[in-house]
XYZ file of C-alpha atoms in Angstrom:
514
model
C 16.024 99.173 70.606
C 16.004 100.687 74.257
C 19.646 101.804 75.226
C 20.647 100.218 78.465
C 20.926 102.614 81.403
C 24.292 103.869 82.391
C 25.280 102.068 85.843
C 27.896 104.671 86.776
C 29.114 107.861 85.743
C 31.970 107.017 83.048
C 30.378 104.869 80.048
C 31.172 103.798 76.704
C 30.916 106.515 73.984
C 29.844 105.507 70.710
C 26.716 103.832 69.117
C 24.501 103.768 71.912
C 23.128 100.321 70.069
C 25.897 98.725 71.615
C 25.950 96.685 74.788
C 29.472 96.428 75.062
C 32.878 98.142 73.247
C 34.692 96.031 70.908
C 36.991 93.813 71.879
C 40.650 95.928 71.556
C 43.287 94.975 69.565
C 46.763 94.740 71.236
C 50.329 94.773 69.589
C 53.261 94.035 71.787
C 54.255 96.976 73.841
C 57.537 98.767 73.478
C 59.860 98.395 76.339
C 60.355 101.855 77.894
C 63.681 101.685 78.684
C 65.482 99.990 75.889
C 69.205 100.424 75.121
C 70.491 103.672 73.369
C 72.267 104.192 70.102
C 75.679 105.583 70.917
C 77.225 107.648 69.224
C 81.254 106.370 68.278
C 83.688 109.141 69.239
C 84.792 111.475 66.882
C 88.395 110.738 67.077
C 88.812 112.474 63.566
C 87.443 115.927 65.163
C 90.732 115.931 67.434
C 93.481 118.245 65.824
C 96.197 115.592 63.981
C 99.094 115.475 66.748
C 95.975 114.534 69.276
C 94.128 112.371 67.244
C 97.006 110.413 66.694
C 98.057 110.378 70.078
C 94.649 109.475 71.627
C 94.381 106.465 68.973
C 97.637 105.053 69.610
C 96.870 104.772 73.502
C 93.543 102.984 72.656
C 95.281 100.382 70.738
C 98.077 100.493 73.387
C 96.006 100.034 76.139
C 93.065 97.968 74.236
C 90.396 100.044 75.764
C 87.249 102.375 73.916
C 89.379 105.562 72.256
C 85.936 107.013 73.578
C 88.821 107.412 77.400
C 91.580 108.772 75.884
C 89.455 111.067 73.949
C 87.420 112.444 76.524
C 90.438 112.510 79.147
C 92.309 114.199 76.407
C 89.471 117.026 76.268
C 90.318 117.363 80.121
C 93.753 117.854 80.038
C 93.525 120.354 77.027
C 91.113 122.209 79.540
C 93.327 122.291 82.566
C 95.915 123.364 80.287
C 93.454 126.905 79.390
C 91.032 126.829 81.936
C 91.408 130.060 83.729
C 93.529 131.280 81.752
C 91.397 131.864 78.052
C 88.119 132.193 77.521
C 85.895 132.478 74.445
C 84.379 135.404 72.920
C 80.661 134.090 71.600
C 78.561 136.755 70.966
C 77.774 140.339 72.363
C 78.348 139.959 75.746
C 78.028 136.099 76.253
C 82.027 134.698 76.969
C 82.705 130.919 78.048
C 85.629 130.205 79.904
C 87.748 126.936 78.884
C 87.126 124.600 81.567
C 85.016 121.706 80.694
C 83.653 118.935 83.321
C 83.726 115.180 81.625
C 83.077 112.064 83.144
C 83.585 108.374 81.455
C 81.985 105.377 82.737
C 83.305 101.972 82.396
C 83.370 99.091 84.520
C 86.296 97.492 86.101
C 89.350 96.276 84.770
C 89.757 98.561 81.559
C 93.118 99.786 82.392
C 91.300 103.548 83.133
C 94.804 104.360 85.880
C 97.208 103.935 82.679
C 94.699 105.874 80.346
C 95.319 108.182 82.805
C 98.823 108.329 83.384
C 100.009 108.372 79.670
C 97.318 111.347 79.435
C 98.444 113.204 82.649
C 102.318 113.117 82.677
C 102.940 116.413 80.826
C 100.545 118.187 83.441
C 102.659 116.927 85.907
C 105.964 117.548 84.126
C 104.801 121.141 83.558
C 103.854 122.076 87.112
C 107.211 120.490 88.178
C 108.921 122.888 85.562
C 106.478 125.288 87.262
C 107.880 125.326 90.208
C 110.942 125.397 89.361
C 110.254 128.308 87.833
C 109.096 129.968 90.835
C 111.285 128.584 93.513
C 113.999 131.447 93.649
C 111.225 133.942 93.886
C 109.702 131.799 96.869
C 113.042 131.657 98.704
C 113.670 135.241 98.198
C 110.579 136.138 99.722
C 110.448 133.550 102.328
C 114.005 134.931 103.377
C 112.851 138.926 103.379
C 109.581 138.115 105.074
C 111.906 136.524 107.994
C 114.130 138.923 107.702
C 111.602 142.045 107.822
C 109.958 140.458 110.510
C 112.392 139.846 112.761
C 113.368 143.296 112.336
C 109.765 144.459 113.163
C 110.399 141.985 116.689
C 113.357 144.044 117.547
C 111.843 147.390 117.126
C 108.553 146.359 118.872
C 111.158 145.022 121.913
C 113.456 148.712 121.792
C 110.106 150.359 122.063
C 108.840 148.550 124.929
C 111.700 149.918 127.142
C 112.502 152.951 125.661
C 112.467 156.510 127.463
C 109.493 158.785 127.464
C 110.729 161.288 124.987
C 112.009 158.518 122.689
C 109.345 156.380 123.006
C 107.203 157.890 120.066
C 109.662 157.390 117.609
C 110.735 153.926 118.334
C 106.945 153.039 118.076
C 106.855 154.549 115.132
C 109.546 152.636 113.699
C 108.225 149.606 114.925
C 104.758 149.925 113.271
C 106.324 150.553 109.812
C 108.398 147.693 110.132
C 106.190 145.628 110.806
C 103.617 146.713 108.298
C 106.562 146.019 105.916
C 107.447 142.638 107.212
C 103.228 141.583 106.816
C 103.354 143.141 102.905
C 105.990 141.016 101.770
C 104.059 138.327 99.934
C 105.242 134.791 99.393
C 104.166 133.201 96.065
C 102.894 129.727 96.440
C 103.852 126.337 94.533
C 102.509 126.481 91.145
C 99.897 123.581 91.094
C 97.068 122.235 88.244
C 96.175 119.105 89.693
C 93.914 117.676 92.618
C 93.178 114.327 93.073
C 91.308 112.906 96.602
C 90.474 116.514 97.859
C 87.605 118.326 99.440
C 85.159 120.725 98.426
C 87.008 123.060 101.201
C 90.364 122.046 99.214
C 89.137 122.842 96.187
C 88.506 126.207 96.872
C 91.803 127.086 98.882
C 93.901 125.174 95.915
C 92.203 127.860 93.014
C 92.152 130.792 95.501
C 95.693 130.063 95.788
C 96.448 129.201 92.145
C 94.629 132.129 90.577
C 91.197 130.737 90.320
C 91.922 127.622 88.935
C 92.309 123.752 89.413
C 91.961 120.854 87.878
C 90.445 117.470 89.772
C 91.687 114.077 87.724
C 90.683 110.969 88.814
C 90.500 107.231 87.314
C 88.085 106.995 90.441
C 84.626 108.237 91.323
C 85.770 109.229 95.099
C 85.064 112.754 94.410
C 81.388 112.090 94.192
C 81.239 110.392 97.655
C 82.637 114.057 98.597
C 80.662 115.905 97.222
C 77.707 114.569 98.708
C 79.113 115.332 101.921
C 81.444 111.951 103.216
C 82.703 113.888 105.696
C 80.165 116.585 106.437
C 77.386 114.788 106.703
C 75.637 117.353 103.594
C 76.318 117.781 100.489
C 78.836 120.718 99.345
C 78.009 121.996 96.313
C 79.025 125.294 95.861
C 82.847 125.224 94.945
C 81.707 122.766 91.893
C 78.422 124.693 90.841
C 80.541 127.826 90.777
C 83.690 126.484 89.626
C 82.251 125.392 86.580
C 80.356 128.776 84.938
C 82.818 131.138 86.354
C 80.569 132.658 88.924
C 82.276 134.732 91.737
C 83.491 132.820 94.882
C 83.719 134.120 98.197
C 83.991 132.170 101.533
C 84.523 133.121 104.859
C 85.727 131.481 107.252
C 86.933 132.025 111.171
C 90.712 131.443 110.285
C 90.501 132.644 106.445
C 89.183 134.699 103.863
C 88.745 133.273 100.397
C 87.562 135.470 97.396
C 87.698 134.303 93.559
C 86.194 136.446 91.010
C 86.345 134.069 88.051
C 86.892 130.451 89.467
C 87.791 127.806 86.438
C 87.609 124.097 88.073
C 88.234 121.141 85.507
C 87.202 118.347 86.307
C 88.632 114.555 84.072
C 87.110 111.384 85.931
C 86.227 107.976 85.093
C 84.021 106.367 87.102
C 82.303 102.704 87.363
C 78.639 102.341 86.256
C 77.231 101.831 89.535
C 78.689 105.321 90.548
C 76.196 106.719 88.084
C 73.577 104.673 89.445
C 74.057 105.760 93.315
C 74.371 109.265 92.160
C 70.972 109.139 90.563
C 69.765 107.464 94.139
C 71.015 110.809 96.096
C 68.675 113.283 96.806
C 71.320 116.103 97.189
C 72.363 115.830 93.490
C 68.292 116.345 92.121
C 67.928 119.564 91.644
C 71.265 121.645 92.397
C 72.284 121.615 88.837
C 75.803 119.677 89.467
C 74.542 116.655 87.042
C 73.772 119.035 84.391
C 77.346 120.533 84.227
C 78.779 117.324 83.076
C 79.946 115.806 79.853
C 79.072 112.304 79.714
C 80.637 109.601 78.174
C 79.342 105.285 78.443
C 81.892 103.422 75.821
C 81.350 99.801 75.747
C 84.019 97.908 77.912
C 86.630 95.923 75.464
C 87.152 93.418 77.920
C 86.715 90.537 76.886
C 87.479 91.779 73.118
C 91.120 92.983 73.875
C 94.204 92.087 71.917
C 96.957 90.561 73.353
C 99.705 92.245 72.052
C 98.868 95.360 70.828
C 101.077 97.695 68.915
C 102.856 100.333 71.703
C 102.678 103.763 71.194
C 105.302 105.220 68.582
C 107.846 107.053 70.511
C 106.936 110.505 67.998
C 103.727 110.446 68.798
C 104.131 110.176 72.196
C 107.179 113.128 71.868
C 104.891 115.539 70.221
C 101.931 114.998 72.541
C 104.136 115.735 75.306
C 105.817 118.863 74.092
C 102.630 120.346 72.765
C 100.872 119.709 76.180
C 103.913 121.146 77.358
C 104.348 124.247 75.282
C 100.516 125.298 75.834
C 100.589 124.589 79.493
C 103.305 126.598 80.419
C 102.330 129.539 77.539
C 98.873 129.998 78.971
C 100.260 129.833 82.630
C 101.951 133.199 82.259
C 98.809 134.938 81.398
C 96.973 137.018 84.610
C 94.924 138.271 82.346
C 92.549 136.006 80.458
C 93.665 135.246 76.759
C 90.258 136.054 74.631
C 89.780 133.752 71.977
C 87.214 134.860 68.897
C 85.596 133.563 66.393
C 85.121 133.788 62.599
C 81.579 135.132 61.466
C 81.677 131.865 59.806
C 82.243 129.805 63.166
C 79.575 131.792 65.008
C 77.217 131.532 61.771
C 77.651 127.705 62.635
C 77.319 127.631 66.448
C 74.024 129.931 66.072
C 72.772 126.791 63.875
C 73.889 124.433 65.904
C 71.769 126.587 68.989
C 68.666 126.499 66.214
C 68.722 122.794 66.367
C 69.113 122.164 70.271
C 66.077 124.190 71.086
C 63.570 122.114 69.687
C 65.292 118.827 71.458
C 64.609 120.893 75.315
C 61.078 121.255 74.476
C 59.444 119.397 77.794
C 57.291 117.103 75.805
C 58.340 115.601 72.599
C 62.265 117.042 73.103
C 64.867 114.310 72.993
C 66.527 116.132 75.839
C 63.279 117.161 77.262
C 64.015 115.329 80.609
C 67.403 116.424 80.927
C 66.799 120.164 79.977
C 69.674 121.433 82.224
C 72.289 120.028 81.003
C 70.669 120.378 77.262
C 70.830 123.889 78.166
C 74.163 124.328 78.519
C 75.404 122.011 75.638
C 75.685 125.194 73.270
C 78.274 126.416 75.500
C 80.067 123.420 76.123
C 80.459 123.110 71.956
C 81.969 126.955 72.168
C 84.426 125.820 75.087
C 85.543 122.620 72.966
C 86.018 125.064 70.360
C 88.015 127.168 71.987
C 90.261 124.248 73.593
C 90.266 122.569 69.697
C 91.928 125.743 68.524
C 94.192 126.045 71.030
C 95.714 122.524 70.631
C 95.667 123.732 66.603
C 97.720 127.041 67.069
C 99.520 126.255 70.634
C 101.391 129.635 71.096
C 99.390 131.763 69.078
C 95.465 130.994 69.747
C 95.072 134.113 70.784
C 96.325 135.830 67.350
C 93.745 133.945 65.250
C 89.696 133.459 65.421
C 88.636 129.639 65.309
C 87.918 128.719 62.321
C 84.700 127.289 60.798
C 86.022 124.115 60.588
C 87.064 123.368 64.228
C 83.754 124.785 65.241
C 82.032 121.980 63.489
C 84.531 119.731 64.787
C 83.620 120.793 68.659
C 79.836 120.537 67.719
C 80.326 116.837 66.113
C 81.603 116.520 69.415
C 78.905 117.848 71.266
C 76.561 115.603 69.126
C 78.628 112.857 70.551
C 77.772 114.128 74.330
C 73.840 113.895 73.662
C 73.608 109.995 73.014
C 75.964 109.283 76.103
C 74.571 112.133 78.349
C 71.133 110.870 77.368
C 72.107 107.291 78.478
C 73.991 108.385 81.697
C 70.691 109.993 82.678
C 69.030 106.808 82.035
C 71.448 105.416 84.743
C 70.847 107.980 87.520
C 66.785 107.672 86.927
C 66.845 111.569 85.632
C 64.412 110.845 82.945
C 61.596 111.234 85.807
C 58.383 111.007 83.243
C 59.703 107.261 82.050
C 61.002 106.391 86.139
C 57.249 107.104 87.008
C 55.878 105.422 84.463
C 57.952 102.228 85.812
C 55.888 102.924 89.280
C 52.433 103.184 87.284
C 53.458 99.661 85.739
C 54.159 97.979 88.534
C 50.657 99.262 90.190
C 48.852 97.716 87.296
C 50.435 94.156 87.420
C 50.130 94.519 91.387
C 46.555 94.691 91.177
C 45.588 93.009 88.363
C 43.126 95.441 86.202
C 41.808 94.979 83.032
C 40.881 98.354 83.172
C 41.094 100.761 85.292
C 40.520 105.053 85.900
C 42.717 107.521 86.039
C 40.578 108.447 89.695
C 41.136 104.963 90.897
C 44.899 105.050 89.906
C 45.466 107.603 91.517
C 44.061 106.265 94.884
C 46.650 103.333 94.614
C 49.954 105.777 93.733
C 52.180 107.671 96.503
C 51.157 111.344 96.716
C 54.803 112.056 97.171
C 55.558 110.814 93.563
C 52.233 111.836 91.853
C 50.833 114.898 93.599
C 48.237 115.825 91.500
C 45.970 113.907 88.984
C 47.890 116.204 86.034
C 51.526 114.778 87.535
C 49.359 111.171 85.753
C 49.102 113.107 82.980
C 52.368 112.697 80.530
C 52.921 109.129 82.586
C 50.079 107.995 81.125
C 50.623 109.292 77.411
C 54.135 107.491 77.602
C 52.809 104.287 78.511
C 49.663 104.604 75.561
C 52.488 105.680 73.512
C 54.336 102.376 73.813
C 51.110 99.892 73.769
C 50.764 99.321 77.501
C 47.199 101.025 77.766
C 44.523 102.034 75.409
C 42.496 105.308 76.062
C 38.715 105.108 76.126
C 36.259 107.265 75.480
C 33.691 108.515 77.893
C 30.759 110.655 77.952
C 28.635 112.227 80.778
C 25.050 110.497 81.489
C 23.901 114.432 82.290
C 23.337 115.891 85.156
C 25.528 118.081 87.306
C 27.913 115.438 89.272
C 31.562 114.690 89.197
C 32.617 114.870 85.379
C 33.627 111.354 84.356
C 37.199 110.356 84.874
C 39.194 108.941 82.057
C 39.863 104.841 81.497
C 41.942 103.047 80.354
C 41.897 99.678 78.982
C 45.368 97.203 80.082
C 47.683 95.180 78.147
C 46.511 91.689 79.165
C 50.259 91.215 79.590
C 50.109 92.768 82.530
C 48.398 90.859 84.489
C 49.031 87.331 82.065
C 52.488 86.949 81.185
C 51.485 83.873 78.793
C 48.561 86.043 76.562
């Protein structure tokens, strides 16, 4: 039998007997973006006063303990951010500030989560101040005082004699170098709410180098990407978060931070999540990836309608534990180093051992998301460090974290992946499957049955798909879940164009009814 001469340069492989491939056998394809498995929260990884406490304002409030929680891992971090950090390994320290965000829709009570969470902040930067108020009108009074001292000397000199002249001057300059020493401490203050990136960093220059941002809203995401500056303003919030030094300058003011700790607690609606993913200024800067995310399901819907209120103990010994570390921590200039047991860091370093196989860039669960994957390791030594804290109040700093509460911060952290993973979903960050949504849609638009990976490529956007190896992984994904079939090919000889690789369709594509 004479084999039939090849009419172009890619043809069937195979038993050259053949006048045509057999007919391919299709399953239904697997939806590429189906719904996660989420992971419940690990209340029971909260120390027992929070636990409790976090529980009973779920039930009190009827929404996903997944809030409270997560809020309650904010507040524990304004309470030590700046002012611990955590000794990992050699010379690798994390400081104690943590950035979470929860998503829920509308209409799950998120502004009273947030108010039965917040009020001991609030109560302790009032006692704060307090505090601090003498001091402030001591110095305000001595700084008037010295200076209008300085104004009288500088106004003697002015019309003094020749040969007294050099004295009075004198006077006048050490007076008033004396009146611009005296240094008036500011208002204690550990939360921000509606505030700009500009805020931000005169609030934690002025506090020490820290701040907290709290918000049952997503507003500080609008600012961020630059509502009133027309750019994004990233810097405060990329630095604020790792502890990297901070120095502005400006025409009416100097700002320098050497170890900036911002906290930030928000809960934001879903379509936040999905504008943020729509913004180029987020891609790429990192900010995304220094986030703890959290998507409960909403209980609306679901709710009780008279649930049982928070018992007035647990709601006493949430607020003077809040209390008591707050205020503790707030004396310290001086970071408070927190260790850990061998056993604890024998546990994180397995814990690390596990991660790194999910960042690989193919195959890795967090492949697409490899920044923020990155940093989870830390994150689970910061929630360690803030577990312990809430465990020992007072005397953290006296005692290594135990093995115990390190698993406890890295059930947590397990907890972080599913969400994280499905809040990435949201903002299109999983950039392999998003393309592969674009290669779809080119198949049904024109119809193939079968098609090459040259020809493809003539019909997608160079600004998505530069390259024919950008097709590449797009292409493995969507053979992966049944959409295409591979086919082999083999050159007819000769020395032209190698043949470029095809792909048979899912006759769903182009037939909804097959």
């Amino acid at each position: 039998m004479t084999t039939p001469p090849a009419t172009g340069p890619d043809v069937w492989a195979g038993d050259p007997a053949l006048e045509e491939p057999p007919a391919p056998v299709w399953e239904d394809p697997v939806p590429l973006a189906g719904p996660r498995k989420l992971t419940a929260f690990p209340v029971a990884s909260l120390p027992g006063w929070l636990r409790e406490f976090v529980a009973a304002v779920a039930e009190e409030t009827q929404t996903p303990v997944d809030l409270a929680g997560c809020i309650a891992l904010s507040v524990l971090a304004t309470a030590a951010g700046g002012r611990s950090v955590v000794q990992v390994r050699g010379h690798w320290r994390e400081p104690t500030n943590l950035y979470v965000v929860v998503s829920l829709p509308p209409a799950n009570r998120k502004s009273a989560v947030f108010g039965l969470l917040t009020d001991p902040l609030y109560e302790a930067e009032q006692q704060l101040r307090t505090l601090v108020q003498p001091a402030i009108v001591e110095a305000e009074m001595t700084a008037r005082l010295a200076k209008e001292a300085a104004d009288k000397a500088t106004a003697k000199a002015a019309t003094a004699s020749a040969d007294e002249r050099d004295q009075m001057v004198a006077t006048a300059i050490a007076l008033a170098q004396t009146a611009d020493s005296v240094s008036v401490p500011v208002k204690p203050q550990l939360l921000a709410d509606d505030t700009t990136a500009e805020t931000v960093t005169s609030r934690m220059a002025d506090q020490g180098g820290r701040i907290s941002v709290m918000s049952a809203e997503g507003d500080i995401f609008d600012i961020i990407a630059g509502r009133y500056s027309g750019k994004p303003n990233m810097g405060v919030f990329l630095k604020g978060h790792a502890g990297d030094r901070l120095k502005v300058d400006r025409q009416t003011r100097e700002e320098y931070i050497e170890h900036p700790a911002l906290t930030m607690g928000l809960c934001v609606q879903p379509q936040v999540l999905d504008d943020i993913g729509k913004q180029d200024g987020f891609k790429g800067r990192g900010l995304l990836g220094r986030f703890l995310y959290s998507v409960p399901a909403s209980m609306v819907g679901r709710r009780k309608i008279e649930p049982d209120p928070i018992p007035e103990p647990v709601m006493d010994t949430y607020r003077r534990h809040i209390l008591d570390l707050t205020l503790f921590l707030a004396e310290w200039t001086d970071p408070a180093v927190i260790q850990l047991t061998p056993e604890a860091t024998a546990a994180l370093t397995a814990f690390q051992a596990r991660v790194e196989p999910m960042l690989e860039a193919r195959g890795g669960i967090m492949g697409q998301i490899g920044d923020w994957g990155g940093k989870l390791v830390g994150a689970a030594a910061r929630m360690a460090a803030l577990l312990h804290l809430a465990e020992h109040l007072t005397k953290g700093h006296t005692v290594p974290v135990a093995e115990d509460t390190m698993r406890n911060a890295i059930t947590l952290a397990e907890y972080f992946i599913s969400h994280s993973l499905a809040a990435f979903d949201s903002m299109g960050a999983d950039r392999i499957a998003e393309r592969a949504r674009t290669v779809l849609e080119a198949l049904r638009t024109n119809g193939w049955r079968e098609v090459s990976k040259r020809d493809l490529m003539v019909k997608l956007s160079r600004s998505e798909f530069r390259t024919a190896n950008d097709l590449d992984p797009v292409l493995s994904l969507l053979e992966d879940h049944g959409y295409i079939q591979s086919q082999a090919v083999q050159r007819t000889g000769g020395r032209g164009r190698p043949p470029s690789p095809r792909y048979l369709i899912h006759p769903r594509l182009t037939d909804p009814t097959t």
